[in-house]
PDB file of C-alpha atoms in Angstrom:
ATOM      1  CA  UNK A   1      16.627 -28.852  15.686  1.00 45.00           C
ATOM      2  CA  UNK A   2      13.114 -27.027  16.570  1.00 51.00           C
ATOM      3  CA  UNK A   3      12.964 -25.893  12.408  1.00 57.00           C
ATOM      4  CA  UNK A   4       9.741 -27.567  11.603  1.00 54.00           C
ATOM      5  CA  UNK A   5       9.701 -25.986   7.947  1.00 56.00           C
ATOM      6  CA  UNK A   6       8.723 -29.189   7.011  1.00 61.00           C
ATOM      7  CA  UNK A   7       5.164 -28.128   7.270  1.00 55.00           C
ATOM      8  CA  UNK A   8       4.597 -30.542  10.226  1.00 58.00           C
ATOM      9  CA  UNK A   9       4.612 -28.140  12.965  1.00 68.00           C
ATOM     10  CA  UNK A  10       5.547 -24.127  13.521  1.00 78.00           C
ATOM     11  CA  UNK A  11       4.276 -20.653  14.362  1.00 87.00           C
ATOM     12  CA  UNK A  12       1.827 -18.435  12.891  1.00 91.00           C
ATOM     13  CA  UNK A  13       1.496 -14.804  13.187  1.00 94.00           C
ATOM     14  CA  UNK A  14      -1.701 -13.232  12.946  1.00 92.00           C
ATOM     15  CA  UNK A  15      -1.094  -9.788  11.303  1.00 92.00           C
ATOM     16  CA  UNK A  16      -4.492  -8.380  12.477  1.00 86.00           C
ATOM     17  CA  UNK A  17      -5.734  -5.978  10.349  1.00 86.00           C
ATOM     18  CA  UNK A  18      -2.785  -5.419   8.383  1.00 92.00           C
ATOM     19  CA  UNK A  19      -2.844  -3.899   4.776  1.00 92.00           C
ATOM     20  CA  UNK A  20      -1.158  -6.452   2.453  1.00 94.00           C
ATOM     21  CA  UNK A  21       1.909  -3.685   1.465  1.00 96.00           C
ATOM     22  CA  UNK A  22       2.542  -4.056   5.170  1.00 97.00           C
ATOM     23  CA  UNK A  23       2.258  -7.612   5.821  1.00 97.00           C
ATOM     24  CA  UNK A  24       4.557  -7.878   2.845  1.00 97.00           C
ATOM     25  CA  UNK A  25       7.392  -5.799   4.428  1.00 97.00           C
ATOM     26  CA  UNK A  26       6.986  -7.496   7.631  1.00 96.00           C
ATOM     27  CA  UNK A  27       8.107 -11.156   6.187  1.00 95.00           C
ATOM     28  CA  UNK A  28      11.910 -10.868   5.936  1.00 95.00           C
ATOM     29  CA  UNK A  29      11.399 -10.152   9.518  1.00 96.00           C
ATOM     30  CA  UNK A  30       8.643 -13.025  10.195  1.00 95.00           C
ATOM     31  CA  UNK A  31      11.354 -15.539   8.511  1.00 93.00           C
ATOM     32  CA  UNK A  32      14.483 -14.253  10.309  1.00 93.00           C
ATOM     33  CA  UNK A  33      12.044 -14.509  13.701  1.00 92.00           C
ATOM     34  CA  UNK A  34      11.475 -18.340  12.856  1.00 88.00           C
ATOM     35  CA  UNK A  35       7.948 -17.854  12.105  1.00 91.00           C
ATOM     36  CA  UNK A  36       6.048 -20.843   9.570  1.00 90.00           C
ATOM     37  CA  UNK A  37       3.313 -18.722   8.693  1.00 93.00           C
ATOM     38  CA  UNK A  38       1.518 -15.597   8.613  1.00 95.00           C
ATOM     39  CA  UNK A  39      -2.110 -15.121   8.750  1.00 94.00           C
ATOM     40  CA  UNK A  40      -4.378 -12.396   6.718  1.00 92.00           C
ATOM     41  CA  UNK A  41      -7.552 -10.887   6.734  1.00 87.00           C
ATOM     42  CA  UNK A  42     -10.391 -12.332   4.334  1.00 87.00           C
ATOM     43  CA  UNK A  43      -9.425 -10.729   0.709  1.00 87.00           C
ATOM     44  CA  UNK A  44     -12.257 -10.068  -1.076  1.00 84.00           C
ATOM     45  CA  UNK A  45     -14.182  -7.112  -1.003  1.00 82.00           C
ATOM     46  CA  UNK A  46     -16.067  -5.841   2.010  1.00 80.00           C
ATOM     47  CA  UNK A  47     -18.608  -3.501   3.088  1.00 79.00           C
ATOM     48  CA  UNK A  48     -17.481   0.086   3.435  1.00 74.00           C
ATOM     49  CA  UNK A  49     -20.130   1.804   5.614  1.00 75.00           C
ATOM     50  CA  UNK A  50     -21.212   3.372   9.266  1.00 73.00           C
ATOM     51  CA  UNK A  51     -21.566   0.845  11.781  1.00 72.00           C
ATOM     52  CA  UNK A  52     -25.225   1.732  12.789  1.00 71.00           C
ATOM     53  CA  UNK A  53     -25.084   1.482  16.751  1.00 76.00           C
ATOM     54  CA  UNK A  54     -21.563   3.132  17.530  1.00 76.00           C
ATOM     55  CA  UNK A  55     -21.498   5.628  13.990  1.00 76.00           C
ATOM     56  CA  UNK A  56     -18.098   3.770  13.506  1.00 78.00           C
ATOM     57  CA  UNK A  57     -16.753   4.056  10.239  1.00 77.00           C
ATOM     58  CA  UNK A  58     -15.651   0.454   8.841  1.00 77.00           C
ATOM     59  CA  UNK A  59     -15.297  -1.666  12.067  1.00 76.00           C
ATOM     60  CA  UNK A  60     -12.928  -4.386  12.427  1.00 78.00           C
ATOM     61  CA  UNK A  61     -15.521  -7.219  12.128  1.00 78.00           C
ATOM     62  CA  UNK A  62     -16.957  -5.076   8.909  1.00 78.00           C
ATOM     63  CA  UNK A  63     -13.640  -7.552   7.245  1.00 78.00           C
ATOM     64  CA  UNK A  64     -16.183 -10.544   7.561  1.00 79.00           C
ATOM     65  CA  UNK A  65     -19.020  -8.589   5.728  1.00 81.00           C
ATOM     66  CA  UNK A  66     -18.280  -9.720   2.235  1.00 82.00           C
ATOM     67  CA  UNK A  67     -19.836  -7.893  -0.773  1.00 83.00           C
ATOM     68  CA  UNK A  68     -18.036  -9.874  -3.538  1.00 83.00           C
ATOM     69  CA  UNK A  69     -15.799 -12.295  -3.921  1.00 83.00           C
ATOM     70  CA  UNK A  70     -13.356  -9.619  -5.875  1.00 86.00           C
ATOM     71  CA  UNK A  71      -9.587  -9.237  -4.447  1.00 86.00           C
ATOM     72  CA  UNK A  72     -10.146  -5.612  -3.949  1.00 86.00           C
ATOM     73  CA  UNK A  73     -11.051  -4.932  -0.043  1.00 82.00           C
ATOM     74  CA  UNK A  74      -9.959  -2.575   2.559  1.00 83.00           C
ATOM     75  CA  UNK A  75      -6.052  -4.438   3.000  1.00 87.00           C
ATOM     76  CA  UNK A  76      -5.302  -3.628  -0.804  1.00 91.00           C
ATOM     77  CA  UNK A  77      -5.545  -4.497  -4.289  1.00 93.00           C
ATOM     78  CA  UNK A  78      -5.247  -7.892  -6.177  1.00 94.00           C
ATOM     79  CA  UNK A  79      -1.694  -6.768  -7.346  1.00 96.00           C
ATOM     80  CA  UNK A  80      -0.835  -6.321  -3.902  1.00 96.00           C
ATOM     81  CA  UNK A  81      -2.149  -9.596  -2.245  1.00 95.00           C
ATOM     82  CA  UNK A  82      -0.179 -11.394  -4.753  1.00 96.00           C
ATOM     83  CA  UNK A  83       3.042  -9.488  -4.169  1.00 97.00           C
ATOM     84  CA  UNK A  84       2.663 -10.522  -0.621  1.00 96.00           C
ATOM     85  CA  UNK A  85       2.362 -13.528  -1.115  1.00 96.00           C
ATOM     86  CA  UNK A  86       5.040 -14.018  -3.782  1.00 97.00           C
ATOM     87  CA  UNK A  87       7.485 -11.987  -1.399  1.00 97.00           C
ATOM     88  CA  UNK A  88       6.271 -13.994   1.729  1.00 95.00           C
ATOM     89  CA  UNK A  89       6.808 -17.794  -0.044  1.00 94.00           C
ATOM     90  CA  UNK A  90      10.246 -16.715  -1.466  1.00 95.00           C
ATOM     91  CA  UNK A  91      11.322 -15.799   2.545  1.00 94.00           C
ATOM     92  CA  UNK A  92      10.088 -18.953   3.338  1.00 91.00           C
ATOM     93  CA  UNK A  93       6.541 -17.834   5.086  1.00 93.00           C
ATOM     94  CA  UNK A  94       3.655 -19.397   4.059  1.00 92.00           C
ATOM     95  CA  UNK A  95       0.330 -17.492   3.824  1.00 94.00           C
ATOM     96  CA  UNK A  96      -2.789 -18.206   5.184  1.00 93.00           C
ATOM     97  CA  UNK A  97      -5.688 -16.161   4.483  1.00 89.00           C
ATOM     98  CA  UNK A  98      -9.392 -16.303   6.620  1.00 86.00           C
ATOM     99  CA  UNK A  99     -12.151 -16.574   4.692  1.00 82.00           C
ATOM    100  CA  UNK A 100     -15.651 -15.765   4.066  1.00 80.00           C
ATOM    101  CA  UNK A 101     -17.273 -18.421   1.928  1.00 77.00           C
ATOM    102  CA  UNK A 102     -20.931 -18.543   3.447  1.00 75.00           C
ATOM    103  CA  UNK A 103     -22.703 -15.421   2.765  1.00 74.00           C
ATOM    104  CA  UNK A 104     -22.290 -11.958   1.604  1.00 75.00           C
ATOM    105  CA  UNK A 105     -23.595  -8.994   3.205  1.00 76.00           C
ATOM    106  CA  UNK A 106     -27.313  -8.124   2.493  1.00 65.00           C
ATOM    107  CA  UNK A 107     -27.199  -3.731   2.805  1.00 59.00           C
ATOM    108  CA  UNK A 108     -24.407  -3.712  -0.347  1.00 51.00           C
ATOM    109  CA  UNK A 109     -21.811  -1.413  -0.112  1.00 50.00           C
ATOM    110  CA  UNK A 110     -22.645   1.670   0.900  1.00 53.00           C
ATOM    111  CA  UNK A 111     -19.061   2.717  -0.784  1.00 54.00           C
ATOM    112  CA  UNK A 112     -19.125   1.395  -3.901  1.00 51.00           C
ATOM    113  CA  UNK A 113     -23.127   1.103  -4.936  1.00 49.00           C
TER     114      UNK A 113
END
């Protein structure tokens, strides 16, 4: 009892942050923990630039700042997201991944022009 695997109720770890390679690695552990899910950053590409107010280079909330809708960000490569999530699923964590799906960024990427 309290194994909702189902998919009707469990927890969900927010990995904040976390390069896929990483977030792979950590799901044996997430499934042996009793965790349902684990939650990523947005995957596409991002801006890569200096936060203008601060002269921070790449700021958290810089995840959210879409450039492209390509699987190559700042957490890893396409290859990599889908090794996660293969490795994740076959421990028996799902995946959830935030998304950006409303705009893109208007500057570009300073980055990759």
């Amino acid at each position: 009892k309290g194994d909702y695997r189902s998919g009707q109720k469990g927890a969900i770890v927010e990995l904040f942050g976390w390069p896929h390679a990483d977030v792979e690695k950590e799901c044996a552990f997430l499934a042996e923990a009793g965790y349902m899910g684990v939650k990523v950053f947005p995957p596409q590409e991002q801006i890569m630039s200096t936060e203008p107010f601060q002269n921070v280079m790449n700021p958290w909330y810089f995840m959210y700042q879409p450039v492209s809708y390509k699987l190559e960000g700042r957490m890893g490569t396409r290859d990599e997201l889908r090794s996660m999530i293969n490795t994740c699923r076959a421990a028996g964590v799902r995946v959830y991944a935030d998304a950006v799906v409303n705009h893109m960024t208007g500057g570009g990427n300073d980055a990759n022009p």
